[in-house]
Short mmCIF file of C-alpha atoms in Angstrom, two decimals:
data_model
loop_
_atom_site.label_atom_id
_atom_site.label_comp_id
_atom_site.label_asym_id
_atom_site.label_seq_id
_atom_site.Cartn_x
_atom_site.Cartn_y
_atom_site.Cartn_z
CA MET A 1 -6.26 -5.27 -13.69
CA THR A 2 -5.08 -1.65 -13.75
CA LEU A 3 -1.43 -0.63 -13.45
CA PHE A 4 -1.76 0.29 -9.77
CA GLU A 5 -3.82 -2.80 -8.94
CA ARG A 6 -1.02 -4.91 -10.40
CA LEU A 7 1.74 -2.92 -8.68
CA THR A 8 -0.10 -3.00 -5.36
CA ALA A 9 -0.54 -6.77 -5.55
CA LYS A 10 3.16 -7.20 -6.28
CA ALA A 11 4.15 -4.91 -3.40
CA VAL A 12 1.95 -6.89 -1.01
CA GLN A 13 3.45 -10.16 -2.25
CA HIS A 14 7.06 -8.95 -1.91
CA LYS A 15 6.85 -6.56 1.04
CA GLN A 16 9.71 -4.03 1.15
CA LYS A 17 11.10 -1.96 4.03
CA LEU A 18 10.13 1.63 3.22
CA VAL A 19 11.58 4.70 4.96
CA LEU A 20 9.38 7.77 5.38
CA PRO A 21 11.64 10.42 6.94
CA GLU A 22 9.01 13.18 7.12
CA SER A 23 7.24 11.34 9.90
CA THR A 24 4.95 14.00 11.38
CA GLU A 25 3.85 15.57 8.07
CA PRO A 26 0.06 14.95 8.03
CA ARG A 27 -0.30 13.69 4.43
CA THR A 28 2.71 11.41 4.85
CA LEU A 29 1.28 9.96 8.06
CA GLN A 30 -2.09 9.39 6.39
CA ALA A 31 -0.38 7.67 3.47
CA ALA A 32 1.66 5.54 5.88
CA ASP A 33 -1.52 4.53 7.69
CA ARG A 34 -3.09 3.34 4.42
CA VAL A 35 0.07 1.52 3.36
CA LEU A 36 0.19 -0.30 6.69
CA ALA A 37 -3.53 -1.09 6.61
CA ASP A 38 -3.24 -2.60 3.13
CA GLY A 39 0.00 -4.46 3.86
CA ILE A 40 1.82 -2.72 1.01
CA ALA A 41 5.12 -2.19 2.82
CA GLU A 42 6.90 -2.46 6.13
CA VAL A 43 7.04 1.22 7.17
CA ILE A 44 9.95 2.89 8.96
CA LEU A 45 9.25 6.35 10.40
CA ILE A 46 12.11 8.59 11.50
CA GLY A 47 11.27 10.95 14.34
CA LYS A 48 10.36 11.21 18.00
CA ARG A 49 7.88 8.49 18.96
CA LYS A 50 5.71 10.75 21.15
CA GLU A 51 5.40 13.41 18.41
CA ILE A 52 4.51 10.79 15.79
CA GLU A 53 1.99 9.05 18.02
CA THR A 54 0.38 12.38 19.00
CA ALA A 55 0.12 13.46 15.35
CA ALA A 56 -1.37 10.08 14.40
CA PHE A 57 -3.92 10.29 17.26
CA ASP A 58 -4.95 13.81 16.23
CA LEU A 59 -5.54 12.55 12.66
CA GLY A 60 -7.51 9.55 13.86
CA LEU A 61 -5.03 7.06 12.39
CA THR A 62 -5.13 3.55 13.82
CA ASN A 63 -2.39 1.69 11.97
CA ILE A 64 0.70 3.78 12.76
CA ALA A 65 1.38 1.53 15.75
CA LYS A 66 2.46 -1.11 13.19
CA ALA A 67 5.32 1.10 11.96
CA HIS A 68 8.93 0.94 13.13
CA ILE A 69 9.87 4.30 14.70
CA PHE A 70 13.48 5.43 15.09
CA ASP A 71 14.59 8.63 16.80
CA PRO A 72 17.42 10.50 14.99
CA GLU A 73 18.47 11.92 18.37
CA ASP A 74 19.08 8.41 19.76
CA VAL A 75 22.89 8.27 19.66
CA GLU A 76 23.01 4.55 20.33
CA PHE A 77 20.84 3.95 17.25
CA THR A 78 22.52 6.51 14.96
CA GLU A 79 26.17 5.85 15.80
CA PRO A 80 26.65 2.99 13.27
CA TYR A 81 25.17 5.21 10.57
CA ALA A 82 27.43 8.12 11.53
CA GLU A 83 30.43 5.81 11.27
CA LEU A 84 29.25 4.60 7.87
CA PHE A 85 28.73 8.15 6.59
CA ALA A 86 32.15 9.25 7.83
CA GLU A 87 33.67 6.31 5.97
CA LEU A 88 31.71 7.01 2.76
CA ARG A 89 32.67 10.70 2.73
CA ALA A 90 36.18 10.45 4.18
CA LYS A 91 37.79 11.61 0.92
CA LYS A 92 35.55 14.68 1.04
CA GLY A 93 36.86 15.60 4.49
CA MET A 94 34.00 14.15 6.51
CA THR A 95 34.86 13.59 10.17
CA LEU A 96 32.97 11.39 12.58
CA ALA A 97 32.00 14.46 14.61
CA LYS A 98 30.41 16.10 11.54
CA ALA A 99 28.79 12.82 10.51
CA ARG A 100 27.13 12.53 13.92
CA GLU A 101 25.42 15.88 13.32
CA ILE A 102 24.42 15.10 9.74
CA VAL A 103 22.73 11.79 10.59
CA LYS A 104 20.28 13.72 12.75
CA ASN A 105 18.81 14.85 9.42
CA PRO A 106 16.13 12.23 8.63
CA LEU A 107 16.81 12.42 4.88
CA TYR A 108 20.42 11.37 5.38
CA LEU A 109 19.54 8.82 8.05
CA GLY A 110 16.97 7.22 5.76
CA CYS A 111 19.47 6.90 2.92
CA LEU A 112 22.07 5.48 5.31
CA MET A 113 19.60 2.87 6.52
CA ILE A 114 19.20 1.79 2.89
CA LYS A 115 22.96 1.82 2.32
CA LYS A 116 23.50 -0.35 5.40
CA GLY A 117 20.86 -2.83 4.27
CA ASP A 118 18.36 -1.98 7.02
CA ALA A 119 15.80 -0.62 4.54
CA ASP A 120 15.03 -1.03 0.83
CA CYS A 121 13.70 2.31 -0.38
CA MET A 122 12.61 5.83 0.62
CA VAL A 123 9.98 8.40 -0.30
CA ALA A 124 10.30 12.05 0.78
CA GLY A 125 9.62 15.56 -0.43
CA ALA A 126 6.24 16.50 1.03
CA LEU A 127 8.18 18.86 3.30
CA SER A 128 11.65 18.95 1.73
CA PRO A 129 12.80 20.62 -1.50
CA THR A 130 13.84 18.25 -4.29
CA SER A 131 17.43 19.45 -4.02
CA HIS A 132 17.60 18.32 -0.38
CA VAL A 133 16.19 14.86 -1.13
CA LEU A 134 18.54 14.35 -4.07
CA ARG A 135 21.60 15.68 -2.23
CA ALA A 136 21.18 13.09 0.51
CA ALA A 137 20.64 10.32 -2.04
CA PHE A 138 23.65 11.34 -4.14
CA GLN A 139 26.01 11.63 -1.17
CA VAL A 140 24.99 8.35 0.46
CA LEU A 141 23.67 6.01 -2.22
CA LYS A 142 25.28 7.43 -5.37
CA THR A 143 24.35 6.01 -8.78
CA LYS A 144 24.26 2.45 -10.05
CA PRO A 145 27.48 0.92 -11.45
CA GLY A 146 27.94 2.09 -15.02
CA ILE A 147 25.44 4.93 -14.55
CA SER A 148 26.61 8.46 -13.85
CA VAL A 149 23.34 10.34 -14.20
CA VAL A 150 19.97 10.36 -12.43
CA SER A 151 16.92 10.96 -14.60
CA GLY A 152 13.16 11.15 -14.23
CA ALA A 153 10.61 9.05 -16.12
CA PHE A 154 6.84 9.35 -16.42
CA ILE A 155 4.45 6.54 -17.20
CA MET A 156 1.66 8.03 -19.28
CA LEU A 157 -1.69 6.28 -18.78
CA LEU A 158 -3.38 6.84 -22.12
CA PRO A 159 -7.14 6.87 -22.85
CA GLU A 160 -8.59 3.48 -23.74
CA ASN A 161 -9.24 4.47 -27.35
CA CYS A 162 -5.65 5.65 -27.92
CA PRO A 163 -3.97 3.45 -30.57
CA TYR A 164 -0.41 4.24 -29.48
CA GLY A 165 1.91 2.77 -26.88
CA GLU A 166 1.22 -0.63 -25.33
CA ASP A 167 -1.57 -1.57 -22.92
CA ASN A 168 -2.55 2.12 -23.03
CA MET A 169 0.84 3.18 -21.68
CA LEU A 170 3.90 5.05 -22.86
CA VAL A 171 7.04 5.58 -20.78
CA LEU A 172 8.80 8.93 -21.30
CA ALA A 173 12.22 10.23 -20.16
CA ASP A 174 14.01 12.37 -19.22
CA CYS A 175 11.23 14.73 -18.20
CA ALA A 176 12.52 15.93 -14.83
CA VAL A 177 16.25 16.11 -14.13
CA VAL A 178 18.95 16.53 -16.84
CA PRO A 179 18.61 19.71 -18.95
CA ALA A 180 21.04 18.91 -21.78
CA PRO A 181 22.37 15.33 -21.65
CA THR A 182 25.50 14.31 -23.49
CA SER A 183 25.43 11.24 -25.74
CA GLU A 184 26.83 9.16 -22.90
CA GLU A 185 24.21 10.47 -20.47
CA LEU A 186 21.43 9.98 -23.02
CA ALA A 187 22.50 6.35 -23.46
CA GLU A 188 22.42 5.83 -19.69
CA ILE A 189 18.98 7.44 -19.51
CA ALA A 190 17.72 5.07 -22.22
CA ILE A 191 19.00 1.99 -20.37
CA ALA A 192 17.57 3.17 -17.04
CA THR A 193 14.21 4.00 -18.64
CA ALA A 194 14.02 0.56 -20.22
CA LYS A 195 14.30 -0.90 -16.71
CA THR A 196 11.45 1.34 -15.54
CA THR A 197 9.36 0.11 -18.47
CA LYS A 198 10.09 -3.48 -17.48
CA ASN A 199 9.89 -3.21 -13.68
CA ILE A 200 7.11 -0.67 -13.24
CA ALA A 201 5.00 -0.56 -16.42
CA GLY A 202 5.39 -4.34 -16.78
CA LEU A 203 6.17 -4.13 -20.49
CA ASP A 204 9.05 -5.49 -22.53
CA PRO A 205 10.83 -2.24 -23.46
CA VAL A 206 10.84 -1.09 -27.08
CA VAL A 207 12.90 2.10 -26.96
CA ALA A 208 12.85 4.96 -29.47
CA MET A 209 15.59 7.59 -29.24
CA LEU A 210 13.81 10.68 -30.51
CA SER A 211 15.02 13.55 -32.65
CA PHE A 212 13.73 15.95 -35.29
CA SER A 213 15.30 13.59 -37.86
CA THR A 214 14.45 10.01 -38.84
CA LYS A 215 17.32 7.89 -40.14
CA GLY A 216 19.24 10.70 -41.79
CA SER A 217 16.35 12.89 -42.95
CA ALA A 218 18.20 15.85 -41.41
CA GLU A 219 21.80 16.61 -40.47
CA HIS A 220 22.70 18.59 -37.37
CA GLU A 221 24.96 18.25 -34.34
CA ARG A 222 21.88 17.56 -32.20
CA VAL A 223 21.02 14.65 -34.48
CA ASP A 224 24.60 13.39 -34.25
CA LEU A 225 24.30 13.42 -30.46
CA VAL A 226 21.27 11.09 -30.60
CA ARG A 227 22.92 8.78 -33.14
CA GLU A 228 25.95 8.44 -30.91
CA ALA A 229 23.70 7.72 -27.93
CA VAL A 230 22.04 4.90 -29.89
CA ARG A 231 25.43 3.44 -30.73
CA LEU A 232 26.43 3.53 -27.07
CA VAL A 233 23.21 1.85 -25.95
CA HIS A 234 23.81 -1.00 -28.42
CA GLN A 235 27.33 -1.30 -27.04
CA LYS A 236 26.29 -1.21 -23.36
CA ASP A 237 23.17 -3.38 -23.63
CA PRO A 238 23.13 -5.42 -26.86
CA GLU A 239 19.92 -7.23 -25.86
CA LEU A 240 17.87 -4.05 -25.53
CA VAL A 241 15.43 -3.34 -28.37
CA VAL A 242 16.32 0.26 -29.24
CA ASP A 243 16.57 2.34 -32.39
CA GLY A 244 17.07 5.92 -33.52
CA GLU A 245 17.25 8.59 -34.47
CA LEU A 246 13.46 8.62 -34.93
CA GLN A 247 10.88 11.38 -35.11
CA SER A 248 8.02 10.91 -32.69
CA ASP A 249 5.47 10.00 -35.37
CA ALA A 250 7.83 7.43 -36.88
CA ALA A 251 8.32 5.97 -33.40
CA ILE A 252 4.66 5.26 -32.64
CA VAL A 253 2.61 5.33 -35.89
CA PRO A 254 2.97 2.11 -37.95
CA ALA A 255 1.96 3.66 -41.29
CA ILE A 256 4.51 6.46 -40.95
CA ALA A 257 7.17 4.05 -39.71
CA GLU A 258 6.80 1.97 -42.87
CA LYS A 259 7.62 5.03 -44.97
CA LYS A 260 10.28 6.70 -42.84
CA ALA A 261 12.06 3.77 -41.16
CA PRO A 262 11.30 0.49 -42.95
CA GLY A 263 12.95 -2.48 -41.28
CA SER A 264 13.37 -0.74 -37.90
CA PRO A 265 12.77 -3.09 -34.94
CA VAL A 266 11.26 -0.16 -33.02
CA ALA A 267 9.60 2.30 -35.40
CA GLY A 268 5.80 2.20 -35.30
CA HIS A 269 5.47 0.31 -32.02
CA ALA A 270 7.73 1.99 -29.45
CA ASN A 271 6.47 1.94 -25.87
CA THR A 272 9.42 3.89 -24.44
CA LEU A 273 10.36 7.34 -25.72
CA VAL A 274 13.70 8.93 -24.81
CA PHE A 275 13.89 12.66 -25.52
CA PRO A 276 17.08 14.47 -26.53
CA SER A 277 16.71 17.15 -23.86
CA LEU A 278 14.78 17.95 -20.70
CA GLU A 279 12.84 20.82 -22.24
CA VAL A 280 11.47 18.54 -24.98
CA GLY A 281 10.58 15.76 -22.54
CA ASN A 282 8.95 18.05 -19.99
CA ILE A 283 6.91 19.89 -22.62
CA ALA A 284 5.86 16.63 -24.28
CA TYR A 285 4.59 14.86 -21.18
CA LYS A 286 2.58 17.88 -20.08
CA LEU A 287 1.00 18.24 -23.55
CA ILE A 288 0.10 14.53 -23.62
CA GLN A 289 -1.36 14.85 -20.14
CA ARG A 290 -3.53 17.85 -21.02
CA LEU A 291 -4.45 17.30 -24.67
CA ALA A 292 -5.03 13.56 -24.48
CA GLY A 293 -6.38 13.52 -20.93
CA ALA A 294 -3.65 11.06 -19.95
CA GLY A 295 -2.58 10.24 -16.43
CA ALA A 296 1.06 10.96 -15.55
CA VAL A 297 2.77 8.72 -13.01
CA GLY A 298 6.04 10.24 -11.89
CA PRO A 299 8.60 11.53 -11.89
CA ILE A 300 10.12 8.13 -11.19
CA LEU A 301 13.77 8.73 -10.34
CA GLN A 302 16.13 6.41 -12.22
CA GLY A 303 19.81 5.64 -11.92
CA LEU A 304 20.26 5.80 -8.15
CA ALA A 305 21.88 2.77 -6.55
CA ALA A 306 18.67 2.22 -4.55
CA PRO A 307 15.12 3.52 -5.03
CA VAL A 308 14.49 6.99 -3.62
CA ASN A 309 11.63 9.07 -4.98
CA ASP A 310 10.81 12.72 -4.48
CA LEU A 311 7.33 14.14 -3.93
CA SER A 312 5.88 17.45 -4.94
CA ARG A 313 5.30 19.56 -1.85
CA GLY A 314 1.73 19.88 -3.11
CA ALA A 315 1.27 16.10 -3.26
CA THR A 316 -2.03 14.63 -2.10
CA VAL A 317 -2.32 11.56 0.12
CA ASP A 318 -3.23 9.54 -2.99
CA ASP A 319 -0.11 10.87 -4.75
CA ILE A 320 2.07 9.78 -1.84
CA VAL A 321 0.52 6.32 -1.67
CA ASN A 322 0.98 5.85 -5.43
CA THR A 323 4.61 7.01 -5.21
CA ILE A 324 5.20 4.55 -2.37
CA ILE A 325 3.73 1.71 -4.46
CA VAL A 326 5.96 2.60 -7.43
CA THR A 327 9.04 2.92 -5.21
CA CYS A 328 8.43 -0.46 -3.61
CA ASN A 329 8.11 -1.99 -7.07
CA GLN A 330 11.41 -0.41 -8.08
CA ALA A 331 13.02 -2.12 -5.09
CA ILE A 332 11.37 -5.40 -6.00
CA GLY A 333 12.62 -5.10 -9.57
CA GLU A 334 16.16 -4.40 -8.40
CA LYS A 335 16.06 -7.72 -6.56
CA GLY A 336 14.84 -9.55 -9.64
CA LEU A 337 11.63 -10.69 -7.91
#
């Protein structure tokens, strides 16, 4: 069973309430139709019913009638969410009058539905810039307790003959969000990525904190930053299998691990790689994707208090469906199902 076959089966078994705020965007509607047809999620569309139904008819979609449709202009529906947003942002000067205007924005309304417990997760970005999706998520949902930073992971689907990773997968982070994490942020990224490895890749996380040094082979302030992050991870999550600082070859190649890091519980068989900076992570995942012919699933946003994932505005219908499946599995994992 492939990764997405397994994730799809789990999503069908534990159906989540998914918000799609960009309700008349053609690719999003097509993805929603497939998700509804396959029973992957309970779909919530935010927009005017007539516009959504007309767009669905024009695209020849037959399953959109199964979706729940909510109009952001319906004051009776939005008022509880406006009151909630005014309460959440009161210290920032938010008034109820301003909140009533903001909840007309489907991105904010979708996040507020999650916050209120009326939905489980959200996927957006086919129409909206990443900054707009993240701003709504930050202001409404915020980050998980003990986590102050949101990061982006990729699951790399490696060729069958690749000897590295586990089950032909490696999980990489941060490859999308934080340019220069502090030690504290790097530790939080490691813990969040381990949960992605467990909940999405379906692997027991074995986490390598990467550097250009392995166990003291070099001295530099950048190496010190990674060492401190490792110490903090051990302190925050003593059960997590994590080690560093490790060079990338020492992290995944058993023969090199024996020479460079003998006795390490991680070296030589890491399935989760945490990079010391965004530039390294972003460059690495793209090189693996191109040079090894690997598939790249992501970015999977980590650290938010509830699952919200952003799409590329060039996303295909398949990309959107896959992101929905991953997002639903994040929500399932958060519930411990």
